[in-house]
PDB file of C-alpha atoms in Angstrom:
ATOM      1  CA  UNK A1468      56.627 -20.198  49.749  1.00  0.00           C
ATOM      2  CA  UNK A1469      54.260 -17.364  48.802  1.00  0.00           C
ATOM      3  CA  UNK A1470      51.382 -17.391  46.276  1.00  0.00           C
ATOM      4  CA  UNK A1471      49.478 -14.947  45.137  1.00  0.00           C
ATOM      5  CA  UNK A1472      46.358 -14.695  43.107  1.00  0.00           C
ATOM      6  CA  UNK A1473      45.237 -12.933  40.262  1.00  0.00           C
ATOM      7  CA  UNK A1474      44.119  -9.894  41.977  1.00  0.00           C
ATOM      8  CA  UNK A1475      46.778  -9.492  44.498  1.00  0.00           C
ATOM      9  CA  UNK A1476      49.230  -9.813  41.801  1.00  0.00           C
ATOM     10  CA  UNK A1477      47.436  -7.238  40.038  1.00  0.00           C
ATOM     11  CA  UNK A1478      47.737  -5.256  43.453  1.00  0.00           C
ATOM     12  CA  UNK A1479      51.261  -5.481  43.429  1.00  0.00           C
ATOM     13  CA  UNK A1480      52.228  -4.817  40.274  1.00  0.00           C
ATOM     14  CA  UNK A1481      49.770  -1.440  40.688  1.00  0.00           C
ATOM     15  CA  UNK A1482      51.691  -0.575  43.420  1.00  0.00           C
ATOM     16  CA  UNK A1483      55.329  -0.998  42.562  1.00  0.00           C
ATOM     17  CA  UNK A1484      54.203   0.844  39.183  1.00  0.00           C
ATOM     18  CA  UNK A1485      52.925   3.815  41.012  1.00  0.00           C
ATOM     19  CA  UNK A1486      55.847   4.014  43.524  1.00  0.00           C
ATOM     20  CA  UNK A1487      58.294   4.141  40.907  1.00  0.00           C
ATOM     21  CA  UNK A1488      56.569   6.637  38.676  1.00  0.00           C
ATOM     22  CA  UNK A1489      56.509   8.679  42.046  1.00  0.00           C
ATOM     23  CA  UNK A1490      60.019   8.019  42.762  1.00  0.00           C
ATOM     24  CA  UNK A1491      60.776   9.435  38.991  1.00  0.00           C
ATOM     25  CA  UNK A1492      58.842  12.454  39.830  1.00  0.00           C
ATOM     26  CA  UNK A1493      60.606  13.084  43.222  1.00  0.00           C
ATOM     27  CA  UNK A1494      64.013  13.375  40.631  1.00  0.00           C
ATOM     28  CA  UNK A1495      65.742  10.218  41.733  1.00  0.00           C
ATOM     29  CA  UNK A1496      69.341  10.347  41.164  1.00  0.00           C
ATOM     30  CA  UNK A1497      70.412   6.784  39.903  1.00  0.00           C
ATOM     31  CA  UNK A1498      73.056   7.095  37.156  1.00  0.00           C
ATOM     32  CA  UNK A1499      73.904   3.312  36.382  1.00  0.00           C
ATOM     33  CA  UNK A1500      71.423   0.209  35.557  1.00  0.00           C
ATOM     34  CA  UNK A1501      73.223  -0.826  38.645  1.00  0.00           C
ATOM     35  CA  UNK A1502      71.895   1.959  40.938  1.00  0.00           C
ATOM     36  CA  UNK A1503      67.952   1.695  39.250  1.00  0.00           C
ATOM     37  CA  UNK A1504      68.177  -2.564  39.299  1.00  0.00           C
ATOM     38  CA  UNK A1505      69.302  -1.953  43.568  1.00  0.00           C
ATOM     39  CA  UNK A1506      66.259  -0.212  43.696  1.00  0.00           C
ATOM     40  CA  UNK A1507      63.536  -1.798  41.797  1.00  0.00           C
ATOM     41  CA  UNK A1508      64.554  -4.955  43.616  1.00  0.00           C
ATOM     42  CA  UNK A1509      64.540  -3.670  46.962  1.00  0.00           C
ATOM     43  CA  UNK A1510      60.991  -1.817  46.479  1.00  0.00           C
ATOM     44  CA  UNK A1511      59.506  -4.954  45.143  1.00  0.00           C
ATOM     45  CA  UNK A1512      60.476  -6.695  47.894  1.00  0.00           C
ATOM     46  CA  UNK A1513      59.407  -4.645  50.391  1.00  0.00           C
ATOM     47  CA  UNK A1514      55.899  -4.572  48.474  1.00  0.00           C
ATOM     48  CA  UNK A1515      55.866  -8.101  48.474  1.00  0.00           C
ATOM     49  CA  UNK A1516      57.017  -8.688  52.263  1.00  0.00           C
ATOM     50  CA  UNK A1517      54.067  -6.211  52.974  1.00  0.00           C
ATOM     51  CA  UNK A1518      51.783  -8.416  50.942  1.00  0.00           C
ATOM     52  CA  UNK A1519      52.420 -11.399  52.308  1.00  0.00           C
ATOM     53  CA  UNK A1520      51.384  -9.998  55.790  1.00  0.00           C
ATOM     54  CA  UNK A1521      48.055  -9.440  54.398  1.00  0.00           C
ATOM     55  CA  UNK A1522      48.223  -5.852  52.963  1.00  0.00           C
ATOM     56  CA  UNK A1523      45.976  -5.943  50.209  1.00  0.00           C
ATOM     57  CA  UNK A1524      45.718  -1.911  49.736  1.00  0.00           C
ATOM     58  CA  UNK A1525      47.545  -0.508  47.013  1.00  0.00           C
ATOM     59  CA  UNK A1526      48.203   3.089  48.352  1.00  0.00           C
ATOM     60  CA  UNK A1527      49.599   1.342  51.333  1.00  0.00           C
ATOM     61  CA  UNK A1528      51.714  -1.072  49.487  1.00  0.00           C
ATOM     62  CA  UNK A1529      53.140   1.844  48.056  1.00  0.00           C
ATOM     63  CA  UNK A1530      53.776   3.366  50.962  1.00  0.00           C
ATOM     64  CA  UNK A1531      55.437   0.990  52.605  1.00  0.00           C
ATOM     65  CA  UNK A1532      57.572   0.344  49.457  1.00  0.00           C
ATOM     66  CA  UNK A1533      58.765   3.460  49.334  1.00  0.00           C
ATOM     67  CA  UNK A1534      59.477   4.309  52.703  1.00  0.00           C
ATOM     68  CA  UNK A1535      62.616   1.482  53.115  1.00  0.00           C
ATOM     69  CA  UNK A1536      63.887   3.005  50.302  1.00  0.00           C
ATOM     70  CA  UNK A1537      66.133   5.614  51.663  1.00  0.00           C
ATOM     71  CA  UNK A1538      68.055   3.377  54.502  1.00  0.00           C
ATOM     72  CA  UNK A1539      68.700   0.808  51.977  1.00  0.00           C
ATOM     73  CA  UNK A1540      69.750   2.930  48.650  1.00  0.00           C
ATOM     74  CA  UNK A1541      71.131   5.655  50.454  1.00  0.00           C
ATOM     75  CA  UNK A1542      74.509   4.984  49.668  1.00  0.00           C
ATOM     76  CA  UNK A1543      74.279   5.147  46.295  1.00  0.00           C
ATOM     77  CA  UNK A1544      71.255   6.981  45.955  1.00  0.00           C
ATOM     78  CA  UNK A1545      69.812  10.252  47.426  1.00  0.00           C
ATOM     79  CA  UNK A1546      66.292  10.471  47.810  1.00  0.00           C
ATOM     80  CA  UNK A1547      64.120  13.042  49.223  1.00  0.00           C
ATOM     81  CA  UNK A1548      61.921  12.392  52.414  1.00  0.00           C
ATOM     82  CA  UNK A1549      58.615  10.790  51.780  1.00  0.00           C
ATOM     83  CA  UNK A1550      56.318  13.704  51.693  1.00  0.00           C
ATOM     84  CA  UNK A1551      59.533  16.782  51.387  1.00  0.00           C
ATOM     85  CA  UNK A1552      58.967  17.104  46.812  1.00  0.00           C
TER      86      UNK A1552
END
């Protein structure tokens, strides 16, 4: 049972929008709506579980977004190491 205001949900949307234009630029390889839909779900999750702790920085939602990406997706999708472009 979350809620979030306004702001925060202007926070989150920020950061999910900026980790997936970074994950575009790092050259993501997801072929199927399958493969992007696994990942947009799971990195706004983890933005939202980071959220709900509290985290009210964008950058770090980001962050945080991001980096559960690999261990998750990895199966179906390579990704590069946060900070290896």
């Amino acid at each position: 049972n979350l809620a979030f205001g306004p702001s925060a949900l202007n926070d989150l949307a920020q950061a999910f929008d900026t980790a997936w234009l970074e994950l575009r630029a790092w050259g993501i390889e997801a072929n199927t709506e399958q493969q992007i839909k696994c990942i947009k779900t799971k990195l706004a999750q983890r933005i939202i579980e980071y959220a709900a702790e509290g985290e009210h920085d964008v950058e770090h939602l980001k962050v945080f977004g991001l980096q559960g990406l690999p261990h998750v997706c990895a199966h179906r999708v390579r990704l590069p190491r946060h900070g290896a472009r």
